[in-house]
PDB file of C-alpha atoms and ligand atoms in Angstrom:
ATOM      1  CA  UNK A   1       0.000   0.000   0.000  1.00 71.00           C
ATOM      2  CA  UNK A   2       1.623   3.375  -0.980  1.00 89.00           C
ATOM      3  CA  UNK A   3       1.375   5.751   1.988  1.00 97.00           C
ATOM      4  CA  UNK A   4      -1.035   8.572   1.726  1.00 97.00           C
ATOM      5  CA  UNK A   5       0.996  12.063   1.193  1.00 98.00           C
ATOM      6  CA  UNK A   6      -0.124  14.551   3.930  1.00 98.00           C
ATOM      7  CA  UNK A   7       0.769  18.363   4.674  1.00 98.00           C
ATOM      8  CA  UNK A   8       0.779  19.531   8.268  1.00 98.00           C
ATOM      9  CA  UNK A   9       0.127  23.032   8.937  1.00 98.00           C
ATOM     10  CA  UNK A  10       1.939  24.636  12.335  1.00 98.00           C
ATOM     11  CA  UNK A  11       1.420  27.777  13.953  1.00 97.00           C
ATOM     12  CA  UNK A  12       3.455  26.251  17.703  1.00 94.00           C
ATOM     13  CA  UNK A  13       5.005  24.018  19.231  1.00 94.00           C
ATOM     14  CA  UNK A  14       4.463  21.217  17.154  1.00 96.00           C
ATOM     15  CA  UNK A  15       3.750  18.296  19.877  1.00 97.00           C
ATOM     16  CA  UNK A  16       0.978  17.274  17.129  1.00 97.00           C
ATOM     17  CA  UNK A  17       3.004  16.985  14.388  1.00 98.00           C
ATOM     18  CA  UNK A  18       5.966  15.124  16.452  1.00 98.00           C
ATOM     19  CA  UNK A  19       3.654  12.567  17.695  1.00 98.00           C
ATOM     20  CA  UNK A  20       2.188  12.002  13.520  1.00 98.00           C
ATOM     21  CA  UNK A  21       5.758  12.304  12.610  1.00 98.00           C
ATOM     22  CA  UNK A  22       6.335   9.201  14.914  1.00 98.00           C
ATOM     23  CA  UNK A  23       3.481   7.344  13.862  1.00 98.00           C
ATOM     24  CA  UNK A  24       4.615   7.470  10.631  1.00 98.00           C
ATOM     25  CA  UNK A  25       7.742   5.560  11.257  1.00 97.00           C
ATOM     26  CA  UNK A  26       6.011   2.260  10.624  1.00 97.00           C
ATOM     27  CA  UNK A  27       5.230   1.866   6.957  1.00 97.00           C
ATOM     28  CA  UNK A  28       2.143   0.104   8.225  1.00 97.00           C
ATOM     29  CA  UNK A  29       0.593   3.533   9.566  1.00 98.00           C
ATOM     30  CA  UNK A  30       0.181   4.554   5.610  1.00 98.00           C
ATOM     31  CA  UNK A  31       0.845   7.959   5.841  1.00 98.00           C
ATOM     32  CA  UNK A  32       3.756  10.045   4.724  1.00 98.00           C
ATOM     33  CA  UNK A  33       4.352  13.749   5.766  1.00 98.00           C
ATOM     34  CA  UNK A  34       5.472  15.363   2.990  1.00 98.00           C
ATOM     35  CA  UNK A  35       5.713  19.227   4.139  1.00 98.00           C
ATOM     36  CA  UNK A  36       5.107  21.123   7.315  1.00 98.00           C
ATOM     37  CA  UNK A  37       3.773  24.561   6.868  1.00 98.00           C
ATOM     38  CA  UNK A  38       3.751  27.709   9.058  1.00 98.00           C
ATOM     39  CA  UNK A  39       1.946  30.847   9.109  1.00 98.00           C
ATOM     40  CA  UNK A  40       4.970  32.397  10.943  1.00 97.00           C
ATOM     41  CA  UNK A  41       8.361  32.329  11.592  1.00 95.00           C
ATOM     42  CA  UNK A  42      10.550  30.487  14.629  1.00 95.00           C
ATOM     43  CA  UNK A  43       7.604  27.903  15.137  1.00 96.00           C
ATOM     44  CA  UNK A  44       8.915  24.461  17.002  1.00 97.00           C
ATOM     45  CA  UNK A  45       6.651  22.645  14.162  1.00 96.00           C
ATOM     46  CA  UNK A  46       8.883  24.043  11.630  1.00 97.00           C
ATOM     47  CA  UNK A  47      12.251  22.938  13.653  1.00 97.00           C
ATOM     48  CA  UNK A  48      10.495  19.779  14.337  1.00 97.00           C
ATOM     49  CA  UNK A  49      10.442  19.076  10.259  1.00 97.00           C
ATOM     50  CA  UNK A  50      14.109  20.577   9.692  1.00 96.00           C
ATOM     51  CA  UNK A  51      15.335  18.270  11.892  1.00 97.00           C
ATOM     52  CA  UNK A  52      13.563  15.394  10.379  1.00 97.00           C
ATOM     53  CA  UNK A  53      14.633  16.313   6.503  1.00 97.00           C
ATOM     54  CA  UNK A  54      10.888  16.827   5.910  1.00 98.00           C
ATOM     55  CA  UNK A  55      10.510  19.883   3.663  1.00 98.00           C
ATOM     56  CA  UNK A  56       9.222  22.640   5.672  1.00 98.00           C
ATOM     57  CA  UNK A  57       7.950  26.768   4.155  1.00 98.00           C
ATOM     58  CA  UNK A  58       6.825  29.725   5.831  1.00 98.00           C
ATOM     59  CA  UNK A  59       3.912  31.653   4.430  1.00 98.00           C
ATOM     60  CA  UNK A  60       3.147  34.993   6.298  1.00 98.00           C
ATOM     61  CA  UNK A  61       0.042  36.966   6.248  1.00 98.00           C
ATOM     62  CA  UNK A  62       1.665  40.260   6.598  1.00 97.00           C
ATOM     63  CA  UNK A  63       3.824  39.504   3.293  1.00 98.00           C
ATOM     64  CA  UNK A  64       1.333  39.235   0.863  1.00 98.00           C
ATOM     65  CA  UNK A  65      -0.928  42.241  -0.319  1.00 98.00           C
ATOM     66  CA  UNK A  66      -4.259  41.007   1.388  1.00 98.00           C
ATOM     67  CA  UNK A  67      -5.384  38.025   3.118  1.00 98.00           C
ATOM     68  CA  UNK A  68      -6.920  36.517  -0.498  1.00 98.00           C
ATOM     69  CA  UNK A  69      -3.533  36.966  -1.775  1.00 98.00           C
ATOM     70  CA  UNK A  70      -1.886  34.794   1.274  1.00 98.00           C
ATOM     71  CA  UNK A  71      -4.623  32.196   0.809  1.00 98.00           C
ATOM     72  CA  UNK A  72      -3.975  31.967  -2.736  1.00 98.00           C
ATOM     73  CA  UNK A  73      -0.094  31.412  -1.659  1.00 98.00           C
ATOM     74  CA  UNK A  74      -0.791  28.733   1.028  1.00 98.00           C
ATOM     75  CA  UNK A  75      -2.735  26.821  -1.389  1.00 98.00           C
ATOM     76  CA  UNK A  76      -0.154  27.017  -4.161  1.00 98.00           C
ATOM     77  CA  UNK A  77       2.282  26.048  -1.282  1.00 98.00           C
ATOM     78  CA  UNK A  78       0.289  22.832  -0.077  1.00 98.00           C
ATOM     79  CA  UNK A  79      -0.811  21.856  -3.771  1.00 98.00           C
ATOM     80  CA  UNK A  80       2.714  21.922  -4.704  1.00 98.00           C
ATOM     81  CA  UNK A  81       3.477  19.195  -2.216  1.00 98.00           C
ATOM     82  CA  UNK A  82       0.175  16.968  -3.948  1.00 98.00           C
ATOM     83  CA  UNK A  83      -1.323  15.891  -0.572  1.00 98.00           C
ATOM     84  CA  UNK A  84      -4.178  13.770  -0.170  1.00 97.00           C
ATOM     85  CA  UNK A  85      -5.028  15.620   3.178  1.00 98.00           C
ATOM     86  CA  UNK A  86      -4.307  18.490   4.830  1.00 98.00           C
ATOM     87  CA  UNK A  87      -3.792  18.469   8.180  1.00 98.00           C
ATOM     88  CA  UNK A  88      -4.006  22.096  10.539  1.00 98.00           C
ATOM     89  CA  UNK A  89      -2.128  20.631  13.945  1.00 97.00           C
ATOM     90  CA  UNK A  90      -2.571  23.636  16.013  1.00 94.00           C
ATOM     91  CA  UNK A  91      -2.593  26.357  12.665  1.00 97.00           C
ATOM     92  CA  UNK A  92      -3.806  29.631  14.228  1.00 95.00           C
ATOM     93  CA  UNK A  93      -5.197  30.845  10.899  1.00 96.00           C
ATOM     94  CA  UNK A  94      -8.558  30.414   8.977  1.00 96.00           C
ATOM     95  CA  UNK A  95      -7.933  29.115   4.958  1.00 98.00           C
ATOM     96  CA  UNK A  96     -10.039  31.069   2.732  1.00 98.00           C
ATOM     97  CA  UNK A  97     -12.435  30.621  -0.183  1.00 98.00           C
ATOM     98  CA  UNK A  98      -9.348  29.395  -2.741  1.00 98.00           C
ATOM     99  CA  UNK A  99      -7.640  26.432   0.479  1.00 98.00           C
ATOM    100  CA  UNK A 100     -11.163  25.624   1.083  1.00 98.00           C
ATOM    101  CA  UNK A 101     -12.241  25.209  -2.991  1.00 98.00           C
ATOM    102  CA  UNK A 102      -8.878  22.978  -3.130  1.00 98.00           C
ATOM    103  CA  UNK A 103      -8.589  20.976  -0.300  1.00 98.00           C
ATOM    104  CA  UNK A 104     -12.013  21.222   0.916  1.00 97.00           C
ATOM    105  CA  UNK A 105     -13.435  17.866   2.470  1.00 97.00           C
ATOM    106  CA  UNK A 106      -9.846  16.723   3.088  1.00 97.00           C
ATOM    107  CA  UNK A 107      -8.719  19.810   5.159  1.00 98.00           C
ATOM    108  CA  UNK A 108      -8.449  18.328   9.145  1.00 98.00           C
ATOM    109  CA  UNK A 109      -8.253  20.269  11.879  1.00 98.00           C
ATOM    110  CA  UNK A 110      -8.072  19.398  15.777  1.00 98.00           C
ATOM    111  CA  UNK A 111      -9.847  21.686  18.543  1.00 98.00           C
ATOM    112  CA  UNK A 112      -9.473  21.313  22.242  1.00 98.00           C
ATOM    113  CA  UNK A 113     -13.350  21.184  23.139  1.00 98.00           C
ATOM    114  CA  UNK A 114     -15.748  19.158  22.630  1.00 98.00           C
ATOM    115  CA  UNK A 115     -17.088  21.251  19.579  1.00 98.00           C
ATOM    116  CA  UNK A 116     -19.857  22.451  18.924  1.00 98.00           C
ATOM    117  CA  UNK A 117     -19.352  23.900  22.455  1.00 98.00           C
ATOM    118  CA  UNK A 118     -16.036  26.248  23.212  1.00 98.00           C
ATOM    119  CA  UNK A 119     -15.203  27.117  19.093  1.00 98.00           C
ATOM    120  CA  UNK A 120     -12.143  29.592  19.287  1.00 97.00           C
ATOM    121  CA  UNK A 121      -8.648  29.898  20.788  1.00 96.00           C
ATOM    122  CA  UNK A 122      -9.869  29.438  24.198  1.00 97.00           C
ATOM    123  CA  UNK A 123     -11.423  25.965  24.469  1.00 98.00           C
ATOM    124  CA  UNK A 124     -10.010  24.846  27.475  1.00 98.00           C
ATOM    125  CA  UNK A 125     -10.074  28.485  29.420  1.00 98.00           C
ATOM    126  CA  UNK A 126     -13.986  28.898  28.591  1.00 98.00           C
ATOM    127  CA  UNK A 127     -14.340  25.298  29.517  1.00 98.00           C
ATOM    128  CA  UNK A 128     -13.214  25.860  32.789  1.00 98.00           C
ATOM    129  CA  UNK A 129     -15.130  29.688  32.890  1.00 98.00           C
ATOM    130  CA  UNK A 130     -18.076  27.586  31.908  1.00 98.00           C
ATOM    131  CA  UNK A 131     -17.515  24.792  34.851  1.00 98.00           C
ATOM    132  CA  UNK A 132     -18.286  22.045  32.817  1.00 98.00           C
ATOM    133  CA  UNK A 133     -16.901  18.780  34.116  1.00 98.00           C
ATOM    134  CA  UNK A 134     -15.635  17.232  31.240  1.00 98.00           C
ATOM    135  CA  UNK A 135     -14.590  18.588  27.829  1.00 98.00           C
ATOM    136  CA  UNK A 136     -11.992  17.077  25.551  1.00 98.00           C
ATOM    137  CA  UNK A 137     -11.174  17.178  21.762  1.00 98.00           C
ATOM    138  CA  UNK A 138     -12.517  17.344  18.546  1.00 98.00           C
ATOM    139  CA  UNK A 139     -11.047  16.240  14.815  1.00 98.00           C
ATOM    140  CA  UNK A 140     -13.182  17.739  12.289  1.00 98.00           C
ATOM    141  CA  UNK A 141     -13.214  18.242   8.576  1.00 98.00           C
ATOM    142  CA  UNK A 142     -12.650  22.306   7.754  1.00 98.00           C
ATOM    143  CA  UNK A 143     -15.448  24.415   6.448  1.00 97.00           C
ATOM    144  CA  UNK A 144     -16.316  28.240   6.037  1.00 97.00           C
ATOM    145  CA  UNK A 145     -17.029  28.521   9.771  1.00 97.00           C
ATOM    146  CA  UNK A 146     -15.015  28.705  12.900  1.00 97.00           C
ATOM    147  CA  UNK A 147     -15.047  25.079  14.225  1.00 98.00           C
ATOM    148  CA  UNK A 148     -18.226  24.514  12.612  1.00 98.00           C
ATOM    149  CA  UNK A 149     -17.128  21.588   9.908  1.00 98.00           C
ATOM    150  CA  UNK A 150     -18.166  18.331   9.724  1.00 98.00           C
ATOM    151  CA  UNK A 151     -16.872  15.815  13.171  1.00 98.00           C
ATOM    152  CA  UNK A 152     -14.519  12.993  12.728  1.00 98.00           C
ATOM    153  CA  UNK A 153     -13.496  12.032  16.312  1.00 98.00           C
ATOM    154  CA  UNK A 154     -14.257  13.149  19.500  1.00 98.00           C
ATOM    155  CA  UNK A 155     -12.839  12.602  23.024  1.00 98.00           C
ATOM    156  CA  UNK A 156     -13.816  12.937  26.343  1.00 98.00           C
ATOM    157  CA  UNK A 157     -11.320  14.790  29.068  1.00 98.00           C
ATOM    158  CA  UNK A 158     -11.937  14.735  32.532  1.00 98.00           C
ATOM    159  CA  UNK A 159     -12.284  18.392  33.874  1.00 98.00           C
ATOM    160  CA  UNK A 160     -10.296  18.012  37.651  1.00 98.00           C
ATOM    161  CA  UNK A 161     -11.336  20.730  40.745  1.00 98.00           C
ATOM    162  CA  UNK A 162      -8.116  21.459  40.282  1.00 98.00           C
ATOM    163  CA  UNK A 163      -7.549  22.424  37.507  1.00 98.00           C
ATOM    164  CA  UNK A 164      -5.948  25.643  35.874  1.00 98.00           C
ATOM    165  CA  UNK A 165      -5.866  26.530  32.222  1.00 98.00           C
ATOM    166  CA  UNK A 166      -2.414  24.981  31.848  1.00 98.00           C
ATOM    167  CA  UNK A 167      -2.827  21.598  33.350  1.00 98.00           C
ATOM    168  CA  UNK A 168      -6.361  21.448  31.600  1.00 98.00           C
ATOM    169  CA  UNK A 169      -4.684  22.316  28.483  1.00 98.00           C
ATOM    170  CA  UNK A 170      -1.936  19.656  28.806  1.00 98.00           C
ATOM    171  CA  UNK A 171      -4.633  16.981  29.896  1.00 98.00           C
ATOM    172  CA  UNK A 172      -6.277  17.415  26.998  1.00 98.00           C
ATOM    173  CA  UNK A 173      -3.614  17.780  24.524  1.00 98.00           C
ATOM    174  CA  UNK A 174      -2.724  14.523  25.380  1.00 98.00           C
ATOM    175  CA  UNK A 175      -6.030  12.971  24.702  1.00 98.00           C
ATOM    176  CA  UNK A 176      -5.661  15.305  21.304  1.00 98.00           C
ATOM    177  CA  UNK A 177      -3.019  13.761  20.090  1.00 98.00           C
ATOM    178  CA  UNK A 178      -3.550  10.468  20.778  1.00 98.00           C
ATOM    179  CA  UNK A 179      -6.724  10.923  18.550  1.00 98.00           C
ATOM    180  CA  UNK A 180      -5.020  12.432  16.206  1.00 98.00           C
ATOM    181  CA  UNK A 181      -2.804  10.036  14.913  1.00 98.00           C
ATOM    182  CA  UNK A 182      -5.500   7.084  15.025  1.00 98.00           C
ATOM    183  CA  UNK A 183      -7.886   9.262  12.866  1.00 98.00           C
ATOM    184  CA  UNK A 184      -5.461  10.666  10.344  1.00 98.00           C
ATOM    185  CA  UNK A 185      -3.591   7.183  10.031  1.00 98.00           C
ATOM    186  CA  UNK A 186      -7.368   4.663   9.785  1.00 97.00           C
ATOM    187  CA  UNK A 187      -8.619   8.064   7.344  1.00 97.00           C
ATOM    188  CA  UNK A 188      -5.779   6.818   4.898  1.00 97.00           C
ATOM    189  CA  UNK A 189      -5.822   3.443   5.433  1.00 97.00           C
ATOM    190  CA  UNK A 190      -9.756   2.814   5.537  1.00 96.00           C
ATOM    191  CA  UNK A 191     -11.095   6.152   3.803  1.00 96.00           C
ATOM    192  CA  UNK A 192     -14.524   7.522   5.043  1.00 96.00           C
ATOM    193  CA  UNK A 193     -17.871   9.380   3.822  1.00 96.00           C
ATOM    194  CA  UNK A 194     -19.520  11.954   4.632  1.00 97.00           C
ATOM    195  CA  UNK A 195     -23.448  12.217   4.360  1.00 96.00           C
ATOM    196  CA  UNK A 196     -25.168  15.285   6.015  1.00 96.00           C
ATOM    197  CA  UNK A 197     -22.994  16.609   8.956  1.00 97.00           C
ATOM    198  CA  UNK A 198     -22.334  12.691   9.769  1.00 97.00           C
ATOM    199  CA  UNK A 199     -18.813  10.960   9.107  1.00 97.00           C
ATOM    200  CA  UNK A 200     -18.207   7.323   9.257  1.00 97.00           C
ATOM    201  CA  UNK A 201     -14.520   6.159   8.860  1.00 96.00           C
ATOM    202  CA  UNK A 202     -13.569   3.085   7.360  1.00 90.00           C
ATOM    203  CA  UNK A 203     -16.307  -0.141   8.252  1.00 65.00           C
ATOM    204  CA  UNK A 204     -16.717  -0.969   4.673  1.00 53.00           C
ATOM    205  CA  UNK A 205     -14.525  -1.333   1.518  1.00 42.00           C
ATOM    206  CA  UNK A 206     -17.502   1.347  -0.604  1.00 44.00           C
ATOM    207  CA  UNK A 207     -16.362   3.964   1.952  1.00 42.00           C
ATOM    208  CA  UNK A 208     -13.162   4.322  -0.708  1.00 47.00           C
ATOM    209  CA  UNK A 209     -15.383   6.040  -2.808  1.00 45.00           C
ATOM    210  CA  UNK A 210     -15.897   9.426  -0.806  1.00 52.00           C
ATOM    211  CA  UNK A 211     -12.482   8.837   0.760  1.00 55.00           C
ATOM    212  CA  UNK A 212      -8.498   8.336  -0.642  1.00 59.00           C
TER     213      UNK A 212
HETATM  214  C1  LIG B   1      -3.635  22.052  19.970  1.00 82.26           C
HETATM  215  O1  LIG B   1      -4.169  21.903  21.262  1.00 82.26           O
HETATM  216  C2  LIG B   1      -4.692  22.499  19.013  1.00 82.26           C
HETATM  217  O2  LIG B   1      -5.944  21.975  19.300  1.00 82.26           O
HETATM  218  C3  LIG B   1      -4.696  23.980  19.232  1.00 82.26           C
HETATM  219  O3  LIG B   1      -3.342  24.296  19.322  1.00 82.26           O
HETATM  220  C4  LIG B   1      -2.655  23.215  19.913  1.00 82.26           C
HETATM  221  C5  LIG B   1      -1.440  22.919  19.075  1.00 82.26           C
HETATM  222  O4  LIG B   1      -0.431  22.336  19.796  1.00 82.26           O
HETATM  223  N1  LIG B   1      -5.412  24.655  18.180  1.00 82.26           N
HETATM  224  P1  LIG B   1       0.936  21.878  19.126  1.00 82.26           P
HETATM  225  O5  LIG B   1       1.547  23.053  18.394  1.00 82.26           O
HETATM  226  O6  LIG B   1       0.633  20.729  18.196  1.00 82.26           O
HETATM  227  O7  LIG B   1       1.779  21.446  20.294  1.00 82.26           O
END
């Protein structure tokens, strides 16, 4: 089985990224990352791909005319790689109309909430504002919304008395990335379909179709 080719998009640290980039040292995970992009510059994801040989570019708002202009960039930069999917590990931007009309339905992107409560930058801080006892993370397929796409995966994190914003964040970025790499690698290996705003992976060998 030829591995499926993905981009991963970085805005951080990267701890996403280094735990697909693992995964992906067992031919039998079927994925290969082949480019890591950033929306900035100094980003650990970006390091994280240096250091592995994977080819890595930096594509920054504030050096392109407008944001249409950037978006067309970032897709010319991504298409250039030919990916299957698209993966935003932690990518603090939203894709416009031209990513979305290219990599639409095979865009991924991971949220720390369970979605469609907490959408924004501060999942785990409003989940804890909120009091809610248990939040987690969500994998979903990107749209035109914030957070709004179609679900892929969810998990459930335990929300502790406790808690503060940084060990709530680290609980659940554990759970996030666990997730992660199960979804992205059974996504290539099974495919999946999407009918309505419900997603099955894998289960049957017709779920190609929609799919890889
Ligand atoms: C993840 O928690 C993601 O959900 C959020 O940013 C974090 C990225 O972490 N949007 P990292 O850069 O992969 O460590």
């Amino acid at each position: 089985m030829n591995a499926t080719p993905v981009v991963v998009l970085v805005s951080g640290g990267g701890s996403n990224l280094a735990a697909l980039l693992e995964a992906t040292r067992d031919p039998a995970y079927g994925v290969e990352i082949v480019a890591v992009g950033a929306d900035r510059e100094g980003t650990g994801g970006v390091e994280i791909a240096r250091a592995a040989g994977i080819p890595a570019f930096v594509c920054r708002v504030g050096d392109h005319a407008d944001r249409a202009a950037w978006d067309a960039a970032l897709t010319e930069f991504c298409e250039g790689y030919g990916p299957a999917l698209v993966i935003s590990a932690g990518f603090m931007k939203l894709v416009g109309p031209a990513f979305l009309a290219r990599f639409g339905g095979r865009l991924l992107n991971t949220h720390p909430a369970l979605l469609p409560s907490f959408p924004g930058i501060t999942g785990a801080q409003d989940a804890l504002d909120y009091g809610v006892k248990v939040t987690g993370a969500t994998l979903f397929l990107v749209d035109e919304g914030v957070d709004t796409g179609v679900i892929l995966a969810q998990c459930v994190v335990p929300v502790e008395d406790a808690d503060t914003v940084e060990t709530l964040t680290e609980r659940i970025k554990v759970a996030e990335r666990a997730q992660l790499v199960e979804f992205v690698g059974r996504m290539a290996r099974e495919g999946w379909t999407v009918s309505g705003r419900r997603a099955r992976i894998g289960a049957s060998g017709e779920l190609k179709e929609t799919g890889l």
